[in-house]
């Protein structure tokens, strides 16, 4: 029975998150209330609080899901022939595609001012740390394969990847017309610089 209860709880959690997303898309994040989310999900407001804590926590859960999927897909696509630049581009591209599918541009425009500084950015910091750790694991994979120099500071490279990818994504997501191809080309050029550096004979 405990397995059934856990599945029921997870289903209710998903129902609440989906209800919130529908309201965020229709009304915006700021205009949506916990009571509206509860009504949309067919539960009470205290139930929403019990499952998530508040609407900010629901938003954070919705933002995490696309990146979690991107991490799983990026790992699954790694093999002995993988190239560090291609792998980083694919990881960034998967995160970008899934996040764009998850939220409309109108919602990204509303959230953008709060994603890099303030309370929401602080709440997102553990998740940014998770993306950095995933990037480090990716780079360490290539370091073990002899495709990334041992002298490279993996922590710095992974943090730089995450920070720049965040800023580039916010710029893309808030554009009236999202030029996904131009974004991908730009990110490839930036990540090429990260991978190969500016020195003719790197040391």
mmCIF file with all atom_site columns, C-alpha atoms in Angstrom:
data_model
loop_
_atom_site.group_PDB
_atom_site.id
_atom_site.type_symbol
_atom_site.label_atom_id
_atom_site.label_alt_id
_atom_site.label_comp_id
_atom_site.label_asym_id
_atom_site.label_entity_id
_atom_site.label_seq_id
_atom_site.pdbx_PDB_ins_code
_atom_site.Cartn_x
_atom_site.Cartn_y
_atom_site.Cartn_z
_atom_site.occupancy
_atom_site.B_iso_or_equiv
_atom_site.pdbx_formal_charge
_atom_site.auth_seq_id
_atom_site.auth_comp_id
_atom_site.auth_asym_id
_atom_site.auth_atom_id
_atom_site.pdbx_PDB_model_num
ATOM 1   C CA . UNK A 1 1   ? 0.000  0.000  0.000   1.00 0.00 ? 1   UNK A CA 1
ATOM 2   C CA . UNK A 1 2   ? 2.858  2.389  0.738   1.00 0.00 ? 2   UNK A CA 1
ATOM 3   C CA . UNK A 1 3   ? 3.929  2.216  -2.917  1.00 0.00 ? 3   UNK A CA 1
ATOM 4   C CA . UNK A 1 4   ? 0.412  3.122  -4.026  1.00 0.00 ? 4   UNK A CA 1
ATOM 5   C CA . UNK A 1 5   ? 0.272  6.047  -1.593  1.00 0.00 ? 5   UNK A CA 1
ATOM 6   C CA . UNK A 1 6   ? 3.610  7.330  -2.867  1.00 0.00 ? 6   UNK A CA 1
ATOM 7   C CA . UNK A 1 7   ? 2.377  7.153  -6.471  1.00 0.00 ? 7   UNK A CA 1
ATOM 8   C CA . UNK A 1 8   ? -0.812 8.978  -5.499  1.00 0.00 ? 8   UNK A CA 1
ATOM 9   C CA . UNK A 1 9   ? 1.176  11.688 -3.727  1.00 0.00 ? 9   UNK A CA 1
ATOM 10  C CA . UNK A 1 10  ? 3.464  12.100 -6.722  1.00 0.00 ? 10  UNK A CA 1
ATOM 11  C CA . UNK A 1 11  ? 0.468  12.303 -9.055  1.00 0.00 ? 11  UNK A CA 1
ATOM 12  C CA . UNK A 1 12  ? -1.125 14.986 -6.892  1.00 0.00 ? 12  UNK A CA 1
ATOM 13  C CA . UNK A 1 13  ? 2.147  16.896 -6.840  1.00 0.00 ? 13  UNK A CA 1
ATOM 14  C CA . UNK A 1 14  ? 2.274  16.745 -10.639 1.00 0.00 ? 14  UNK A CA 1
ATOM 15  C CA . UNK A 1 15  ? -1.373 17.842 -10.885 1.00 0.00 ? 15  UNK A CA 1
ATOM 16  C CA . UNK A 1 16  ? -0.706 20.883 -8.697  1.00 0.00 ? 16  UNK A CA 1
ATOM 17  C CA . UNK A 1 17  ? 2.403  21.815 -10.697 1.00 0.00 ? 17  UNK A CA 1
ATOM 18  C CA . UNK A 1 18  ? 0.521  21.467 -13.983 1.00 0.00 ? 18  UNK A CA 1
ATOM 19  C CA . UNK A 1 19  ? -2.359 23.577 -12.687 1.00 0.00 ? 19  UNK A CA 1
ATOM 20  C CA . UNK A 1 20  ? 0.091  26.258 -11.607 1.00 0.00 ? 20  UNK A CA 1
ATOM 21  C CA . UNK A 1 21  ? 1.849  26.226 -14.967 1.00 0.00 ? 21  UNK A CA 1
ATOM 22  C CA . UNK A 1 22  ? -1.454 26.691 -16.802 1.00 0.00 ? 22  UNK A CA 1
ATOM 23  C CA . UNK A 1 23  ? -2.261 29.696 -14.616 1.00 0.00 ? 23  UNK A CA 1
ATOM 24  C CA . UNK A 1 24  ? 1.246  31.149 -14.895 1.00 0.00 ? 24  UNK A CA 1
ATOM 25  C CA . UNK A 1 25  ? 0.932  30.932 -18.687 1.00 0.00 ? 25  UNK A CA 1
ATOM 26  C CA . UNK A 1 26  ? -2.523 32.501 -18.737 1.00 0.00 ? 26  UNK A CA 1
ATOM 27  C CA . UNK A 1 27  ? -2.225 35.162 -16.039 1.00 0.00 ? 27  UNK A CA 1
ATOM 28  C CA . UNK A 1 28  ? 1.485  35.583 -15.306 1.00 0.00 ? 28  UNK A CA 1
ATOM 29  C CA . UNK A 1 29  ? 3.383  34.514 -12.197 1.00 0.00 ? 29  UNK A CA 1
ATOM 30  C CA . UNK A 1 30  ? 2.734  37.618 -10.128 1.00 0.00 ? 30  UNK A CA 1
ATOM 31  C CA . UNK A 1 31  ? -1.031 37.656 -10.717 1.00 0.00 ? 31  UNK A CA 1
ATOM 32  C CA . UNK A 1 32  ? -1.524 33.984 -9.862  1.00 0.00 ? 32  UNK A CA 1
ATOM 33  C CA . UNK A 1 33  ? -2.536 33.149 -6.293  1.00 0.00 ? 33  UNK A CA 1
ATOM 34  C CA . UNK A 1 34  ? -2.243 29.966 -4.260  1.00 0.00 ? 34  UNK A CA 1
ATOM 35  C CA . UNK A 1 35  ? -6.025 29.854 -4.048  1.00 0.00 ? 35  UNK A CA 1
ATOM 36  C CA . UNK A 1 36  ? -6.307 29.904 -7.840  1.00 0.00 ? 36  UNK A CA 1
ATOM 37  C CA . UNK A 1 37  ? -3.755 27.113 -8.117  1.00 0.00 ? 37  UNK A CA 1
ATOM 38  C CA . UNK A 1 38  ? -5.645 25.060 -5.550  1.00 0.00 ? 38  UNK A CA 1
ATOM 39  C CA . UNK A 1 39  ? -8.965 25.565 -7.356  1.00 0.00 ? 39  UNK A CA 1
ATOM 40  C CA . UNK A 1 40  ? -7.406 24.658 -10.709 1.00 0.00 ? 40  UNK A CA 1
ATOM 41  C CA . UNK A 1 41  ? -5.891 21.494 -9.231  1.00 0.00 ? 41  UNK A CA 1
ATOM 42  C CA . UNK A 1 42  ? -9.067 20.544 -7.344  1.00 0.00 ? 42  UNK A CA 1
ATOM 43  C CA . UNK A 1 43  ? -7.422 20.653 -3.922  1.00 0.00 ? 43  UNK A CA 1
ATOM 44  C CA . UNK A 1 44  ? -7.350 23.022 -0.948  1.00 0.00 ? 44  UNK A CA 1
ATOM 45  C CA . UNK A 1 45  ? -4.833 25.845 -0.525  1.00 0.00 ? 45  UNK A CA 1
ATOM 46  C CA . UNK A 1 46  ? -3.328 24.134 2.582   1.00 0.00 ? 46  UNK A CA 1
ATOM 47  C CA . UNK A 1 47  ? -2.753 21.040 0.421   1.00 0.00 ? 47  UNK A CA 1
ATOM 48  C CA . UNK A 1 48  ? -0.776 23.133 -2.071  1.00 0.00 ? 48  UNK A CA 1
ATOM 49  C CA . UNK A 1 49  ? 1.289  24.540 0.799   1.00 0.00 ? 49  UNK A CA 1
ATOM 50  C CA . UNK A 1 50  ? 1.810  21.036 2.191   1.00 0.00 ? 50  UNK A CA 1
ATOM 51  C CA . UNK A 1 51  ? 3.144  19.748 -1.128  1.00 0.00 ? 51  UNK A CA 1
ATOM 52  C CA . UNK A 1 52  ? 5.251  22.737 -2.173  1.00 0.00 ? 52  UNK A CA 1
ATOM 53  C CA . UNK A 1 53  ? 5.318  25.499 0.438   1.00 0.00 ? 53  UNK A CA 1
ATOM 54  C CA . UNK A 1 54  ? 4.311  28.307 -1.921  1.00 0.00 ? 54  UNK A CA 1
ATOM 55  C CA . UNK A 1 55  ? 4.013  29.330 -5.540  1.00 0.00 ? 55  UNK A CA 1
ATOM 56  C CA . UNK A 1 56  ? 7.720  30.233 -5.770  1.00 0.00 ? 56  UNK A CA 1
ATOM 57  C CA . UNK A 1 57  ? 8.598  26.647 -4.862  1.00 0.00 ? 57  UNK A CA 1
ATOM 58  C CA . UNK A 1 58  ? 6.190  25.406 -7.526  1.00 0.00 ? 58  UNK A CA 1
ATOM 59  C CA . UNK A 1 59  ? 7.938  27.637 -10.067 1.00 0.00 ? 59  UNK A CA 1
ATOM 60  C CA . UNK A 1 60  ? 11.334 26.291 -9.013  1.00 0.00 ? 60  UNK A CA 1
ATOM 61  C CA . UNK A 1 61  ? 10.093 22.726 -9.461  1.00 0.00 ? 61  UNK A CA 1
ATOM 62  C CA . UNK A 1 62  ? 8.822  23.604 -12.936 1.00 0.00 ? 62  UNK A CA 1
ATOM 63  C CA . UNK A 1 63  ? 12.174 25.169 -13.847 1.00 0.00 ? 63  UNK A CA 1
ATOM 64  C CA . UNK A 1 64  ? 14.126 22.153 -12.602 1.00 0.00 ? 64  UNK A CA 1
ATOM 65  C CA . UNK A 1 65  ? 12.250 19.547 -14.631 1.00 0.00 ? 65  UNK A CA 1
ATOM 66  C CA . UNK A 1 66  ? 13.520 20.590 -18.106 1.00 0.00 ? 66  UNK A CA 1
ATOM 67  C CA . UNK A 1 67  ? 17.144 20.750 -16.940 1.00 0.00 ? 67  UNK A CA 1
ATOM 68  C CA . UNK A 1 68  ? 16.846 17.349 -15.251 1.00 0.00 ? 68  UNK A CA 1
ATOM 69  C CA . UNK A 1 69  ? 15.642 15.914 -18.558 1.00 0.00 ? 69  UNK A CA 1
ATOM 70  C CA . UNK A 1 70  ? 18.504 17.641 -20.381 1.00 0.00 ? 70  UNK A CA 1
ATOM 71  C CA . UNK A 1 71  ? 21.006 16.110 -17.954 1.00 0.00 ? 71  UNK A CA 1
ATOM 72  C CA . UNK A 1 72  ? 19.617 12.620 -18.494 1.00 0.00 ? 72  UNK A CA 1
ATOM 73  C CA . UNK A 1 73  ? 19.639 13.003 -22.278 1.00 0.00 ? 73  UNK A CA 1
ATOM 74  C CA . UNK A 1 74  ? 23.140 14.507 -22.386 1.00 0.00 ? 74  UNK A CA 1
ATOM 75  C CA . UNK A 1 75  ? 24.507 11.630 -20.291 1.00 0.00 ? 75  UNK A CA 1
ATOM 76  C CA . UNK A 1 76  ? 22.760 9.048  -22.451 1.00 0.00 ? 76  UNK A CA 1
ATOM 77  C CA . UNK A 1 77  ? 24.321 10.483 -25.613 1.00 0.00 ? 77  UNK A CA 1
ATOM 78  C CA . UNK A 1 78  ? 27.928 10.322 -24.350 1.00 0.00 ? 78  UNK A CA 1
ATOM 79  C CA . UNK A 1 79  ? 30.204 7.707  -25.904 1.00 0.00 ? 79  UNK A CA 1
ATOM 80  C CA . UNK A 1 80  ? 33.882 7.184  -26.689 1.00 0.00 ? 80  UNK A CA 1
ATOM 81  C CA . UNK A 1 81  ? 33.627 9.213  -29.891 1.00 0.00 ? 81  UNK A CA 1
ATOM 82  C CA . UNK A 1 82  ? 32.063 12.242 -28.181 1.00 0.00 ? 82  UNK A CA 1
ATOM 83  C CA . UNK A 1 83  ? 33.852 15.577 -28.516 1.00 0.00 ? 83  UNK A CA 1
ATOM 84  C CA . UNK A 1 84  ? 33.954 18.060 -25.583 1.00 0.00 ? 84  UNK A CA 1
ATOM 85  C CA . UNK A 1 85  ? 32.743 21.006 -27.678 1.00 0.00 ? 85  UNK A CA 1
ATOM 86  C CA . UNK A 1 86  ? 29.918 19.000 -29.237 1.00 0.00 ? 86  UNK A CA 1
ATOM 87  C CA . UNK A 1 87  ? 28.902 17.608 -25.850 1.00 0.00 ? 87  UNK A CA 1
ATOM 88  C CA . UNK A 1 88  ? 28.782 21.042 -24.194 1.00 0.00 ? 88  UNK A CA 1
ATOM 89  C CA . UNK A 1 89  ? 26.819 22.469 -27.124 1.00 0.00 ? 89  UNK A CA 1
ATOM 90  C CA . UNK A 1 90  ? 24.380 19.568 -26.939 1.00 0.00 ? 90  UNK A CA 1
ATOM 91  C CA . UNK A 1 91  ? 23.925 19.937 -23.168 1.00 0.00 ? 91  UNK A CA 1
ATOM 92  C CA . UNK A 1 92  ? 23.282 23.681 -23.473 1.00 0.00 ? 92  UNK A CA 1
ATOM 93  C CA . UNK A 1 93  ? 21.013 23.115 -26.467 1.00 0.00 ? 93  UNK A CA 1
ATOM 94  C CA . UNK A 1 94  ? 18.928 20.509 -24.642 1.00 0.00 ? 94  UNK A CA 1
ATOM 95  C CA . UNK A 1 95  ? 18.488 22.768 -21.613 1.00 0.00 ? 95  UNK A CA 1
ATOM 96  C CA . UNK A 1 96  ? 17.510 25.666 -23.872 1.00 0.00 ? 96  UNK A CA 1
ATOM 97  C CA . UNK A 1 97  ? 15.024 23.656 -25.941 1.00 0.00 ? 97  UNK A CA 1
ATOM 98  C CA . UNK A 1 98  ? 13.321 22.080 -22.931 1.00 0.00 ? 98  UNK A CA 1
ATOM 99  C CA . UNK A 1 99  ? 13.071 25.363 -21.020 1.00 0.00 ? 99  UNK A CA 1
ATOM 100 C CA . UNK A 1 100 ? 11.607 27.165 -24.048 1.00 0.00 ? 100 UNK A CA 1
ATOM 101 C CA . UNK A 1 101 ? 9.028  24.402 -24.359 1.00 0.00 ? 101 UNK A CA 1
ATOM 102 C CA . UNK A 1 102 ? 8.208  24.585 -20.648 1.00 0.00 ? 102 UNK A CA 1
ATOM 103 C CA . UNK A 1 103 ? 7.475  28.315 -20.404 1.00 0.00 ? 103 UNK A CA 1
ATOM 104 C CA . UNK A 1 104 ? 6.127  30.895 -22.885 1.00 0.00 ? 104 UNK A CA 1
ATOM 105 C CA . UNK A 1 105 ? 8.130  34.018 -23.741 1.00 0.00 ? 105 UNK A CA 1
ATOM 106 C CA . UNK A 1 106 ? 5.660  36.195 -21.823 1.00 0.00 ? 106 UNK A CA 1
ATOM 107 C CA . UNK A 1 107 ? 6.413  34.341 -18.605 1.00 0.00 ? 107 UNK A CA 1
ATOM 108 C CA . UNK A 1 108 ? 10.172 34.422 -19.193 1.00 0.00 ? 108 UNK A CA 1
ATOM 109 C CA . UNK A 1 109 ? 9.941  38.198 -19.733 1.00 0.00 ? 109 UNK A CA 1
ATOM 110 C CA . UNK A 1 110 ? 8.134  38.564 -16.416 1.00 0.00 ? 110 UNK A CA 1
ATOM 111 C CA . UNK A 1 111 ? 10.649 36.399 -14.561 1.00 0.00 ? 111 UNK A CA 1
ATOM 112 C CA . UNK A 1 112 ? 13.849 37.675 -16.233 1.00 0.00 ? 112 UNK A CA 1
ATOM 113 C CA . UNK A 1 113 ? 14.547 40.587 -13.827 1.00 0.00 ? 113 UNK A CA 1
ATOM 114 C CA . UNK A 1 114 ? 14.490 38.167 -10.884 1.00 0.00 ? 114 UNK A CA 1
ATOM 115 C CA . UNK A 1 115 ? 16.508 35.252 -12.269 1.00 0.00 ? 115 UNK A CA 1
ATOM 116 C CA . UNK A 1 116 ? 20.002 36.673 -11.726 1.00 0.00 ? 116 UNK A CA 1
ATOM 117 C CA . UNK A 1 117 ? 19.562 38.690 -8.508  1.00 0.00 ? 117 UNK A CA 1
ATOM 118 C CA . UNK A 1 118 ? 17.169 38.766 -5.583  1.00 0.00 ? 118 UNK A CA 1
ATOM 119 C CA . UNK A 1 119 ? 15.131 36.177 -3.720  1.00 0.00 ? 119 UNK A CA 1
ATOM 120 C CA . UNK A 1 120 ? 14.274 34.021 -6.724  1.00 0.00 ? 120 UNK A CA 1
ATOM 121 C CA . UNK A 1 121 ? 17.891 33.922 -7.872  1.00 0.00 ? 121 UNK A CA 1
ATOM 122 C CA . UNK A 1 122 ? 18.934 32.915 -4.352  1.00 0.00 ? 122 UNK A CA 1
ATOM 123 C CA . UNK A 1 123 ? 16.330 30.159 -4.329  1.00 0.00 ? 123 UNK A CA 1
ATOM 124 C CA . UNK A 1 124 ? 17.689 28.931 -7.662  1.00 0.00 ? 124 UNK A CA 1
ATOM 125 C CA . UNK A 1 125 ? 21.298 28.801 -6.441  1.00 0.00 ? 125 UNK A CA 1
ATOM 126 C CA . UNK A 1 126 ? 21.170 25.119 -5.362  1.00 0.00 ? 126 UNK A CA 1
ATOM 127 C CA . UNK A 1 127 ? 19.874 24.198 -8.796  1.00 0.00 ? 127 UNK A CA 1
ATOM 128 C CA . UNK A 1 128 ? 22.581 26.236 -10.505 1.00 0.00 ? 128 UNK A CA 1
ATOM 129 C CA . UNK A 1 129 ? 25.034 24.317 -8.341  1.00 0.00 ? 129 UNK A CA 1
ATOM 130 C CA . UNK A 1 130 ? 23.504 21.059 -9.638  1.00 0.00 ? 130 UNK A CA 1
ATOM 131 C CA . UNK A 1 131 ? 23.993 22.165 -13.252 1.00 0.00 ? 131 UNK A CA 1
ATOM 132 C CA . UNK A 1 132 ? 27.591 23.113 -12.466 1.00 0.00 ? 132 UNK A CA 1
ATOM 133 C CA . UNK A 1 133 ? 28.189 19.680 -10.924 1.00 0.00 ? 133 UNK A CA 1
ATOM 134 C CA . UNK A 1 134 ? 26.724 17.998 -14.009 1.00 0.00 ? 134 UNK A CA 1
ATOM 135 C CA . UNK A 1 135 ? 28.983 20.099 -16.246 1.00 0.00 ? 135 UNK A CA 1
ATOM 136 C CA . UNK A 1 136 ? 31.983 19.194 -14.096 1.00 0.00 ? 136 UNK A CA 1
ATOM 137 C CA . UNK A 1 137 ? 31.129 15.506 -14.459 1.00 0.00 ? 137 UNK A CA 1
ATOM 138 C CA . UNK A 1 138 ? 30.917 15.968 -18.220 1.00 0.00 ? 138 UNK A CA 1
ATOM 139 C CA . UNK A 1 139 ? 34.299 17.686 -18.371 1.00 0.00 ? 139 UNK A CA 1
ATOM 140 C CA . UNK A 1 140 ? 35.892 15.153 -16.028 1.00 0.00 ? 140 UNK A CA 1
ATOM 141 C CA . UNK A 1 141 ? 34.679 12.411 -18.378 1.00 0.00 ? 141 UNK A CA 1
ATOM 142 C CA . UNK A 1 142 ? 36.641 14.031 -21.185 1.00 0.00 ? 142 UNK A CA 1
ATOM 143 C CA . UNK A 1 143 ? 39.599 14.698 -18.911 1.00 0.00 ? 143 UNK A CA 1
ATOM 144 C CA . UNK A 1 144 ? 39.821 10.972 -18.129 1.00 0.00 ? 144 UNK A CA 1
ATOM 145 C CA . UNK A 1 145 ? 39.578 10.251 -21.862 1.00 0.00 ? 145 UNK A CA 1
ATOM 146 C CA . UNK A 1 146 ? 42.539 12.568 -22.515 1.00 0.00 ? 146 UNK A CA 1
ATOM 147 C CA . UNK A 1 147 ? 40.417 15.086 -24.440 1.00 0.00 ? 147 UNK A CA 1
ATOM 148 C CA . UNK A 1 148 ? 40.645 17.860 -21.806 1.00 0.00 ? 148 UNK A CA 1
ATOM 149 C CA . UNK A 1 149 ? 43.993 18.958 -20.348 1.00 0.00 ? 149 UNK A CA 1
ATOM 150 C CA . UNK A 1 150 ? 44.762 17.897 -16.780 1.00 0.00 ? 150 UNK A CA 1
ATOM 151 C CA . UNK A 1 151 ? 45.791 21.487 -15.981 1.00 0.00 ? 151 UNK A CA 1
ATOM 152 C CA . UNK A 1 152 ? 42.304 22.863 -16.680 1.00 0.00 ? 152 UNK A CA 1
ATOM 153 C CA . UNK A 1 153 ? 40.417 24.119 -13.613 1.00 0.00 ? 153 UNK A CA 1
ATOM 154 C CA . UNK A 1 154 ? 37.203 22.139 -14.050 1.00 0.00 ? 154 UNK A CA 1
ATOM 155 C CA . UNK A 1 155 ? 35.367 24.146 -11.372 1.00 0.00 ? 155 UNK A CA 1
ATOM 156 C CA . UNK A 1 156 ? 36.039 27.444 -13.134 1.00 0.00 ? 156 UNK A CA 1
ATOM 157 C CA . UNK A 1 157 ? 35.135 26.049 -16.562 1.00 0.00 ? 157 UNK A CA 1
ATOM 158 C CA . UNK A 1 158 ? 31.855 24.550 -15.320 1.00 0.00 ? 158 UNK A CA 1
ATOM 159 C CA . UNK A 1 159 ? 30.880 27.725 -13.457 1.00 0.00 ? 159 UNK A CA 1
ATOM 160 C CA . UNK A 1 160 ? 31.664 29.874 -16.489 1.00 0.00 ? 160 UNK A CA 1
ATOM 161 C CA . UNK A 1 161 ? 29.577 27.573 -18.686 1.00 0.00 ? 161 UNK A CA 1
ATOM 162 C CA . UNK A 1 162 ? 26.596 27.806 -16.334 1.00 0.00 ? 162 UNK A CA 1
ATOM 163 C CA . UNK A 1 163 ? 26.757 31.564 -15.821 1.00 0.00 ? 163 UNK A CA 1
ATOM 164 C CA . UNK A 1 164 ? 27.094 32.441 -19.487 1.00 0.00 ? 164 UNK A CA 1
ATOM 165 C CA . UNK A 1 165 ? 24.489 29.894 -20.565 1.00 0.00 ? 165 UNK A CA 1
ATOM 166 C CA . UNK A 1 166 ? 22.041 31.432 -18.070 1.00 0.00 ? 166 UNK A CA 1
ATOM 167 C CA . UNK A 1 167 ? 22.542 34.965 -19.382 1.00 0.00 ? 167 UNK A CA 1
ATOM 168 C CA . UNK A 1 168 ? 22.362 33.894 -23.025 1.00 0.00 ? 168 UNK A CA 1
ATOM 169 C CA . UNK A 1 169 ? 19.212 31.907 -22.359 1.00 0.00 ? 169 UNK A CA 1
ATOM 170 C CA . UNK A 1 170 ? 17.458 34.822 -20.646 1.00 0.00 ? 170 UNK A CA 1
ATOM 171 C CA . UNK A 1 171 ? 18.292 37.032 -23.625 1.00 0.00 ? 171 UNK A CA 1
ATOM 172 C CA . UNK A 1 172 ? 16.903 34.445 -26.049 1.00 0.00 ? 172 UNK A CA 1
ATOM 173 C CA . UNK A 1 173 ? 13.814 33.571 -23.999 1.00 0.00 ? 173 UNK A CA 1
ATOM 174 C CA . UNK A 1 174 ? 12.741 37.200 -23.642 1.00 0.00 ? 174 UNK A CA 1
ATOM 175 C CA . UNK A 1 175 ? 13.081 38.105 -27.327 1.00 0.00 ? 175 UNK A CA 1
ATOM 176 C CA . UNK A 1 176 ? 9.852  38.794 -29.206 1.00 0.00 ? 176 UNK A CA 1
ATOM 177 C CA . UNK A 1 177 ? 11.071 36.520 -31.994 1.00 0.00 ? 177 UNK A CA 1
ATOM 178 C CA . UNK A 1 178 ? 13.324 33.762 -30.669 1.00 0.00 ? 178 UNK A CA 1
ATOM 179 C CA . UNK A 1 179 ? 16.053 33.000 -33.202 1.00 0.00 ? 179 UNK A CA 1
ATOM 180 C CA . UNK A 1 180 ? 17.050 29.563 -31.957 1.00 0.00 ? 180 UNK A CA 1
ATOM 181 C CA . UNK A 1 181 ? 19.550 28.970 -34.768 1.00 0.00 ? 181 UNK A CA 1
ATOM 182 C CA . UNK A 1 182 ? 21.390 32.249 -34.146 1.00 0.00 ? 182 UNK A CA 1
ATOM 183 C CA . UNK A 1 183 ? 21.516 31.419 -30.439 1.00 0.00 ? 183 UNK A CA 1
ATOM 184 C CA . UNK A 1 184 ? 22.989 27.981 -31.142 1.00 0.00 ? 184 UNK A CA 1
ATOM 185 C CA . UNK A 1 185 ? 25.663 29.442 -33.434 1.00 0.00 ? 185 UNK A CA 1
ATOM 186 C CA . UNK A 1 186 ? 26.548 32.088 -30.859 1.00 0.00 ? 186 UNK A CA 1
ATOM 187 C CA . UNK A 1 187 ? 26.791 29.546 -28.054 1.00 0.00 ? 187 UNK A CA 1
ATOM 188 C CA . UNK A 1 188 ? 28.959 27.278 -30.181 1.00 0.00 ? 188 UNK A CA 1
ATOM 189 C CA . UNK A 1 189 ? 31.388 30.134 -30.827 1.00 0.00 ? 189 UNK A CA 1
ATOM 190 C CA . UNK A 1 190 ? 31.515 30.990 -27.115 1.00 0.00 ? 190 UNK A CA 1
ATOM 191 C CA . UNK A 1 191 ? 31.950 27.360 -26.072 1.00 0.00 ? 191 UNK A CA 1
ATOM 192 C CA . UNK A 1 192 ? 34.595 26.899 -28.772 1.00 0.00 ? 192 UNK A CA 1
ATOM 193 C CA . UNK A 1 193 ? 36.511 29.732 -27.119 1.00 0.00 ? 193 UNK A CA 1
ATOM 194 C CA . UNK A 1 194 ? 36.034 28.072 -23.737 1.00 0.00 ? 194 UNK A CA 1
ATOM 195 C CA . UNK A 1 195 ? 37.238 24.727 -25.076 1.00 0.00 ? 195 UNK A CA 1
ATOM 196 C CA . UNK A 1 196 ? 40.168 25.902 -27.191 1.00 0.00 ? 196 UNK A CA 1
ATOM 197 C CA . UNK A 1 197 ? 41.170 29.220 -25.600 1.00 0.00 ? 197 UNK A CA 1
ATOM 198 C CA . UNK A 1 198 ? 42.831 32.216 -27.212 1.00 0.00 ? 198 UNK A CA 1
ATOM 199 C CA . UNK A 1 199 ? 46.473 31.208 -26.977 1.00 0.00 ? 199 UNK A CA 1
ATOM 200 C CA . UNK A 1 200 ? 48.192 29.722 -30.017 1.00 0.00 ? 200 UNK A CA 1
ATOM 201 C CA . UNK A 1 201 ? 50.059 27.261 -27.824 1.00 0.00 ? 201 UNK A CA 1
ATOM 202 C CA . UNK A 1 202 ? 47.973 26.795 -24.649 1.00 0.00 ? 202 UNK A CA 1
ATOM 203 C CA . UNK A 1 203 ? 49.882 25.760 -21.530 1.00 0.00 ? 203 UNK A CA 1
#
